Amino acid sequence: VEKVILEETPHVFLYKEDENFIFMNNDTFEQISVGINMMGDQSAFLQDGMTVIINIYNDEPVSIIMPDSCVEEIIEADAVIKGQTVSSSFKPAILKNGVKVMVPGHIEVGTKIVVRPSDSTYIEKAKN
């Protein structure tokens, strides 16, 4: 069995073009196109200028590693219930990118939160 060596290269997200995402290597300024299928559900968390790690084998991208967290804004959530604390139960909310997440009861519409793109989970309220 031959050992595969992947080149892990940081790239910056530039834009989406049809079914592809275009990234740029900051060192060489070369652009690379990655299909939407390789990104999966995490593609909803891509933001302009976001740096990701692209694993490359034989000059072809084989996988993408997103940042551990990113900041998103809540655009829809149930009303805040008076007396709700951080440790109480979670409620559904929708982020600006359209992804549904479960957030603590005290989080309201317009709040920016830190989310883990790998599984769309709430981490904490974003610091301003």
Short mmCIF file of N, CA and C in Angstrom, two decimals:
data_model
loop_
_atom_site.label_atom_id
_atom_site.label_comp_id
_atom_site.label_asym_id
_atom_site.label_seq_id
_atom_site.Cartn_x
_atom_site.Cartn_y
_atom_site.Cartn_z
N VAL A 1 0.85 -1.18 0.00
CA VAL A 1 0.00 0.00 0.00
C VAL A 1 0.89 1.24 0.00
N GLU A 2 0.62 2.12 -0.92
CA GLU A 2 1.40 3.34 -1.04
C GLU A 2 0.77 4.44 -0.17
N LYS A 3 1.61 5.16 0.54
CA LYS A 3 1.13 6.23 1.40
C LYS A 3 0.83 7.48 0.56
N VAL A 4 -0.35 8.04 0.79
CA VAL A 4 -0.76 9.24 0.06
C VAL A 4 -0.35 10.46 0.86
N ILE A 5 0.28 11.39 0.20
CA ILE A 5 0.67 12.63 0.86
C ILE A 5 -0.16 13.77 0.28
N LEU A 6 -0.93 14.41 1.17
CA LEU A 6 -1.77 15.51 0.77
C LEU A 6 -1.07 16.83 1.04
N GLU A 7 -1.26 17.75 0.14
CA GLU A 7 -0.74 19.10 0.33
C GLU A 7 -1.85 19.93 0.97
N GLU A 8 -1.64 20.38 2.21
CA GLU A 8 -2.63 21.20 2.90
C GLU A 8 -2.30 22.67 2.67
N THR A 9 -3.16 23.34 1.92
CA THR A 9 -2.87 24.71 1.55
C THR A 9 -4.00 25.64 1.94
N PRO A 10 -3.68 26.74 2.65
CA PRO A 10 -4.73 27.72 2.97
C PRO A 10 -5.17 28.46 1.71
N HIS A 11 -6.46 28.60 1.56
CA HIS A 11 -7.05 29.33 0.44
C HIS A 11 -8.14 30.26 0.98
N VAL A 12 -8.36 31.35 0.28
CA VAL A 12 -9.39 32.32 0.66
C VAL A 12 -10.58 32.17 -0.28
N PHE A 13 -11.78 32.13 0.30
CA PHE A 13 -12.99 32.03 -0.52
C PHE A 13 -13.23 33.35 -1.23
N LEU A 14 -13.43 33.28 -2.56
CA LEU A 14 -13.69 34.48 -3.35
C LEU A 14 -15.16 34.63 -3.71
N TYR A 15 -15.73 33.62 -4.40
CA TYR A 15 -17.13 33.72 -4.84
C TYR A 15 -17.65 32.36 -5.31
N LYS A 16 -18.97 32.30 -5.52
CA LYS A 16 -19.61 31.09 -6.04
C LYS A 16 -19.94 31.33 -7.50
N GLU A 17 -19.68 30.34 -8.32
CA GLU A 17 -19.96 30.44 -9.75
C GLU A 17 -20.69 29.16 -10.17
N ASP A 18 -21.96 29.27 -10.45
CA ASP A 18 -22.80 28.12 -10.78
C ASP A 18 -22.74 27.08 -9.66
N GLU A 19 -22.23 25.90 -9.93
CA GLU A 19 -22.13 24.83 -8.94
C GLU A 19 -20.73 24.69 -8.36
N ASN A 20 -19.94 25.74 -8.48
CA ASN A 20 -18.55 25.70 -8.00
C ASN A 20 -18.25 26.87 -7.08
N PHE A 21 -17.30 26.64 -6.17
CA PHE A 21 -16.80 27.69 -5.30
C PHE A 21 -15.38 28.00 -5.74
N ILE A 22 -15.06 29.29 -5.84
CA ILE A 22 -13.74 29.70 -6.30
C ILE A 22 -12.93 30.19 -5.10
N PHE A 23 -11.74 29.61 -4.95
CA PHE A 23 -10.83 29.95 -3.86
C PHE A 23 -9.51 30.43 -4.46
N MET A 24 -8.77 31.22 -3.67
CA MET A 24 -7.47 31.71 -4.13
C MET A 24 -6.39 31.39 -3.10
N ASN A 25 -5.27 30.90 -3.61
CA ASN A 25 -4.10 30.67 -2.77
C ASN A 25 -3.44 32.03 -2.54
N ASN A 26 -3.32 32.46 -1.28
CA ASN A 26 -2.78 33.79 -0.97
C ASN A 26 -1.29 33.92 -1.30
N ASP A 27 -0.57 32.81 -1.35
CA ASP A 27 0.86 32.87 -1.65
C ASP A 27 1.12 32.98 -3.14
N THR A 28 0.42 32.17 -3.93
CA THR A 28 0.68 32.12 -5.38
C THR A 28 -0.36 32.90 -6.18
N PHE A 29 -1.46 33.27 -5.56
CA PHE A 29 -2.59 33.96 -6.19
C PHE A 29 -3.28 33.10 -7.25
N GLU A 30 -2.99 31.81 -7.26
CA GLU A 30 -3.67 30.89 -8.18
C GLU A 30 -5.08 30.63 -7.65
N GLN A 31 -6.02 30.53 -8.57
CA GLN A 31 -7.39 30.25 -8.18
C GLN A 31 -7.70 28.79 -8.44
N ILE A 32 -8.57 28.24 -7.58
CA ILE A 32 -8.96 26.84 -7.70
C ILE A 32 -10.47 26.75 -7.57
N SER A 33 -11.06 25.88 -8.36
CA SER A 33 -12.51 25.69 -8.35
C SER A 33 -12.84 24.39 -7.63
N VAL A 34 -13.79 24.47 -6.69
CA VAL A 34 -14.20 23.29 -5.93
C VAL A 34 -15.70 23.09 -6.12
N GLY A 35 -16.09 21.87 -6.46
CA GLY A 35 -17.49 21.56 -6.69
C GLY A 35 -18.32 21.62 -5.41
N ILE A 36 -19.59 21.96 -5.57
CA ILE A 36 -20.49 22.08 -4.43
C ILE A 36 -20.64 20.76 -3.70
N ASN A 37 -20.50 19.64 -4.40
CA ASN A 37 -20.62 18.32 -3.78
C ASN A 37 -19.51 18.06 -2.76
N MET A 38 -18.31 18.58 -3.01
CA MET A 38 -17.20 18.39 -2.08
C MET A 38 -17.44 19.19 -0.80
N MET A 39 -18.07 20.33 -0.91
CA MET A 39 -18.31 21.20 0.24
C MET A 39 -19.43 20.67 1.14
N GLY A 40 -20.47 20.14 0.54
CA GLY A 40 -21.60 19.64 1.32
C GLY A 40 -22.34 20.77 2.03
N ASP A 41 -22.95 20.45 3.17
CA ASP A 41 -23.75 21.41 3.92
C ASP A 41 -22.93 22.56 4.49
N GLN A 42 -21.65 22.35 4.66
CA GLN A 42 -20.79 23.40 5.22
C GLN A 42 -20.71 24.62 4.30
N SER A 43 -21.04 24.45 3.03
CA SER A 43 -20.93 25.56 2.08
C SER A 43 -21.78 26.75 2.49
N ALA A 44 -22.85 26.52 3.24
CA ALA A 44 -23.70 27.62 3.70
C ALA A 44 -22.95 28.58 4.61
N PHE A 45 -21.88 28.12 5.22
CA PHE A 45 -21.12 28.95 6.16
C PHE A 45 -19.97 29.72 5.52
N LEU A 46 -19.74 29.50 4.21
CA LEU A 46 -18.68 30.24 3.54
C LEU A 46 -19.00 31.73 3.54
N GLN A 47 -18.01 32.54 3.86
CA GLN A 47 -18.17 33.98 3.88
C GLN A 47 -17.04 34.59 3.05
N ASP A 48 -17.31 35.73 2.42
CA ASP A 48 -16.29 36.40 1.62
C ASP A 48 -15.02 36.59 2.45
N GLY A 49 -13.89 36.19 1.88
CA GLY A 49 -12.62 36.36 2.55
C GLY A 49 -12.29 35.32 3.60
N MET A 50 -13.16 34.32 3.79
CA MET A 50 -12.92 33.27 4.78
C MET A 50 -11.77 32.37 4.31
N THR A 51 -10.87 32.05 5.22
CA THR A 51 -9.75 31.16 4.90
C THR A 51 -10.10 29.72 5.28
N VAL A 52 -9.91 28.82 4.32
CA VAL A 52 -10.13 27.39 4.54
C VAL A 52 -8.84 26.66 4.16
N ILE A 53 -8.74 25.42 4.58
CA ILE A 53 -7.61 24.58 4.18
C ILE A 53 -8.11 23.62 3.11
N ILE A 54 -7.45 23.63 1.96
CA ILE A 54 -7.81 22.71 0.89
C ILE A 54 -6.72 21.65 0.80
N ASN A 55 -7.14 20.38 0.91
CA ASN A 55 -6.22 19.25 0.75
C ASN A 55 -6.14 18.94 -0.74
N ILE A 56 -4.91 18.95 -1.26
CA ILE A 56 -4.71 18.76 -2.70
C ILE A 56 -3.84 17.52 -2.92
N TYR A 57 -4.26 16.68 -3.89
CA TYR A 57 -3.50 15.50 -4.28
C TYR A 57 -3.39 15.51 -5.80
N ASN A 58 -2.19 15.42 -6.33
CA ASN A 58 -1.96 15.47 -7.78
C ASN A 58 -2.61 16.69 -8.42
N ASP A 59 -2.45 17.85 -7.79
CA ASP A 59 -2.98 19.13 -8.27
C ASP A 59 -4.51 19.18 -8.33
N GLU A 60 -5.18 18.27 -7.66
CA GLU A 60 -6.64 18.27 -7.61
C GLU A 60 -7.10 18.37 -6.16
N PRO A 61 -8.10 19.22 -5.87
CA PRO A 61 -8.63 19.29 -4.50
C PRO A 61 -9.37 18.01 -4.15
N VAL A 62 -9.12 17.48 -2.95
CA VAL A 62 -9.80 16.26 -2.53
C VAL A 62 -10.68 16.47 -1.30
N SER A 63 -10.39 17.51 -0.51
CA SER A 63 -11.24 17.81 0.64
C SER A 63 -10.99 19.23 1.12
N ILE A 64 -11.94 19.74 1.89
CA ILE A 64 -11.85 21.09 2.42
C ILE A 64 -12.06 21.05 3.92
N ILE A 65 -11.20 21.77 4.64
CA ILE A 65 -11.34 21.88 6.08
C ILE A 65 -11.77 23.31 6.39
N MET A 66 -12.98 23.43 6.92
CA MET A 66 -13.52 24.74 7.27
C MET A 66 -12.92 25.20 8.60
N PRO A 67 -13.01 26.49 8.91
CA PRO A 67 -12.59 26.95 10.24
C PRO A 67 -13.41 26.26 11.32
N ASP A 68 -12.88 26.20 12.53
CA ASP A 68 -13.59 25.56 13.64
C ASP A 68 -14.88 26.28 13.99
N SER A 69 -14.92 27.59 13.74
CA SER A 69 -16.12 28.36 14.07
C SER A 69 -16.25 29.57 13.17
N CYS A 70 -17.47 30.10 13.10
CA CYS A 70 -17.71 31.34 12.36
C CYS A 70 -18.88 32.07 13.02
N VAL A 71 -19.00 33.35 12.73
CA VAL A 71 -20.06 34.17 13.33
C VAL A 71 -21.20 34.32 12.33
N GLU A 72 -22.42 34.06 12.79
CA GLU A 72 -23.62 34.20 11.97
C GLU A 72 -24.68 34.96 12.77
N GLU A 73 -25.61 35.57 12.04
CA GLU A 73 -26.68 36.34 12.68
C GLU A 73 -27.99 35.55 12.67
N ILE A 74 -28.74 35.63 13.78
CA ILE A 74 -30.05 34.99 13.88
C ILE A 74 -31.09 35.89 13.19
N ILE A 75 -31.85 35.33 12.25
CA ILE A 75 -32.90 36.13 11.60
C ILE A 75 -34.31 35.69 12.01
N GLU A 76 -34.39 34.50 12.63
CA GLU A 76 -35.70 34.02 13.07
C GLU A 76 -35.53 33.12 14.28
N ALA A 77 -36.31 33.39 15.33
CA ALA A 77 -36.26 32.57 16.55
C ALA A 77 -37.53 32.83 17.34
N ASP A 78 -37.90 31.86 18.18
CA ASP A 78 -39.04 32.05 19.06
C ASP A 78 -38.74 33.21 20.01
N ALA A 79 -39.77 33.81 20.54
CA ALA A 79 -39.61 34.93 21.47
C ALA A 79 -38.85 34.51 22.72
N VAL A 80 -38.14 35.48 23.29
CA VAL A 80 -37.41 35.24 24.53
C VAL A 80 -38.42 35.14 25.67
N ILE A 81 -38.26 34.13 26.49
CA ILE A 81 -39.16 33.95 27.64
C ILE A 81 -38.50 34.55 28.86
N LYS A 82 -39.20 35.43 29.53
CA LYS A 82 -38.64 36.11 30.70
C LYS A 82 -38.17 35.08 31.72
N GLY A 83 -36.97 35.30 32.29
CA GLY A 83 -36.42 34.38 33.27
C GLY A 83 -35.60 33.27 32.66
N GLN A 84 -35.53 33.23 31.31
CA GLN A 84 -34.75 32.20 30.62
C GLN A 84 -33.26 32.43 30.90
N THR A 85 -32.53 31.39 31.20
CA THR A 85 -31.09 31.53 31.48
C THR A 85 -30.29 30.75 30.46
N VAL A 86 -28.99 30.95 30.48
CA VAL A 86 -28.10 30.28 29.53
C VAL A 86 -28.18 28.77 29.65
N SER A 87 -28.38 28.25 30.84
CA SER A 87 -28.35 26.81 31.05
C SER A 87 -29.67 26.10 30.76
N SER A 88 -30.70 26.85 30.43
CA SER A 88 -32.00 26.21 30.19
C SER A 88 -32.05 25.57 28.80
N SER A 89 -33.20 25.06 28.43
CA SER A 89 -33.35 24.31 27.19
C SER A 89 -33.12 25.16 25.94
N PHE A 90 -32.89 24.46 24.85
CA PHE A 90 -32.62 25.12 23.58
C PHE A 90 -33.89 25.24 22.75
N LYS A 91 -33.89 26.19 21.81
CA LYS A 91 -35.01 26.40 20.89
C LYS A 91 -34.47 26.51 19.47
N PRO A 92 -35.31 26.25 18.46
CA PRO A 92 -34.83 26.36 17.08
C PRO A 92 -34.70 27.82 16.65
N ALA A 93 -33.74 28.07 15.79
CA ALA A 93 -33.54 29.40 15.22
C ALA A 93 -33.00 29.24 13.80
N ILE A 94 -33.17 30.28 13.00
CA ILE A 94 -32.66 30.25 11.62
C ILE A 94 -31.63 31.36 11.46
N LEU A 95 -30.50 30.97 10.88
CA LEU A 95 -29.41 31.92 10.65
C LEU A 95 -29.62 32.68 9.35
N LYS A 96 -28.89 33.75 9.17
CA LYS A 96 -28.96 34.58 7.97
C LYS A 96 -28.67 33.76 6.71
N ASN A 97 -27.84 32.72 6.84
CA ASN A 97 -27.50 31.87 5.70
C ASN A 97 -28.54 30.79 5.43
N GLY A 98 -29.64 30.77 6.22
CA GLY A 98 -30.73 29.82 6.01
C GLY A 98 -30.61 28.52 6.80
N VAL A 99 -29.53 28.34 7.53
CA VAL A 99 -29.31 27.11 8.29
C VAL A 99 -30.07 27.17 9.61
N LYS A 100 -30.71 26.05 9.96
CA LYS A 100 -31.41 25.96 11.24
C LYS A 100 -30.45 25.45 12.31
N VAL A 101 -30.48 26.10 13.47
CA VAL A 101 -29.65 25.69 14.60
C VAL A 101 -30.49 25.72 15.88
N MET A 102 -30.01 25.03 16.88
CA MET A 102 -30.65 25.07 18.20
C MET A 102 -29.84 26.03 19.06
N VAL A 103 -30.53 27.01 19.67
CA VAL A 103 -29.86 28.02 20.48
C VAL A 103 -30.51 28.09 21.85
N PRO A 104 -29.79 28.62 22.85
CA PRO A 104 -30.39 28.79 24.18
C PRO A 104 -31.59 29.72 24.11
N GLY A 105 -32.49 29.58 25.06
CA GLY A 105 -33.73 30.34 25.08
C GLY A 105 -33.57 31.84 25.15
N HIS A 106 -32.44 32.35 25.65
CA HIS A 106 -32.26 33.79 25.79
C HIS A 106 -31.79 34.48 24.51
N ILE A 107 -31.46 33.72 23.46
CA ILE A 107 -31.00 34.28 22.19
C ILE A 107 -32.19 34.80 21.40
N GLU A 108 -32.07 36.02 20.87
CA GLU A 108 -33.19 36.62 20.14
C GLU A 108 -32.77 37.01 18.72
N VAL A 109 -33.75 37.38 17.91
CA VAL A 109 -33.52 37.79 16.53
C VAL A 109 -32.54 38.97 16.51
N GLY A 110 -31.59 38.93 15.57
CA GLY A 110 -30.60 40.00 15.45
C GLY A 110 -29.31 39.72 16.20
N THR A 111 -29.33 38.72 17.08
CA THR A 111 -28.14 38.37 17.85
C THR A 111 -27.15 37.65 16.94
N LYS A 112 -25.87 37.96 17.10
CA LYS A 112 -24.83 37.24 16.37
C LYS A 112 -24.28 36.17 17.29
N ILE A 113 -24.16 34.97 16.73
CA ILE A 113 -23.67 33.83 17.51
C ILE A 113 -22.48 33.18 16.82
N VAL A 114 -21.71 32.43 17.58
CA VAL A 114 -20.59 31.65 17.04
C VAL A 114 -21.12 30.24 16.80
N VAL A 115 -20.90 29.74 15.57
CA VAL A 115 -21.43 28.44 15.16
C VAL A 115 -20.28 27.56 14.67
N ARG A 116 -20.41 26.25 14.89
CA ARG A 116 -19.44 25.27 14.38
C ARG A 116 -19.97 24.79 13.02
N PRO A 117 -19.31 25.15 11.89
CA PRO A 117 -19.79 24.76 10.56
C PRO A 117 -19.87 23.25 10.33
N SER A 118 -19.00 22.47 10.96
CA SER A 118 -18.97 21.03 10.70
C SER A 118 -20.26 20.33 11.05
N ASP A 119 -20.98 20.81 12.09
CA ASP A 119 -22.24 20.17 12.46
C ASP A 119 -23.36 21.18 12.76
N SER A 120 -23.16 22.42 12.39
CA SER A 120 -24.17 23.49 12.56
C SER A 120 -24.65 23.63 14.00
N THR A 121 -23.72 23.59 14.94
CA THR A 121 -24.11 23.72 16.34
C THR A 121 -23.70 25.06 16.93
N TYR A 122 -24.51 25.53 17.86
CA TYR A 122 -24.26 26.76 18.58
C TYR A 122 -23.08 26.56 19.53
N ILE A 123 -22.16 27.53 19.56
CA ILE A 123 -21.04 27.48 20.50
C ILE A 123 -21.25 28.50 21.60
N GLU A 124 -21.45 29.77 21.21
CA GLU A 124 -21.64 30.83 22.18
C GLU A 124 -22.18 32.08 21.49
N LYS A 125 -22.60 33.04 22.29
CA LYS A 125 -23.01 34.34 21.77
C LYS A 125 -21.74 35.07 21.33
N ALA A 126 -21.79 35.70 20.17
CA ALA A 126 -20.61 36.40 19.66
C ALA A 126 -20.34 37.64 20.49
N LYS A 127 -19.05 37.90 20.67
CA LYS A 127 -18.66 39.11 21.40
C LYS A 127 -18.60 40.26 20.40
N ASN A 128 -19.12 41.39 20.78
CA ASN A 128 -19.15 42.53 19.85
C ASN A 128 -17.83 43.17 19.67
#
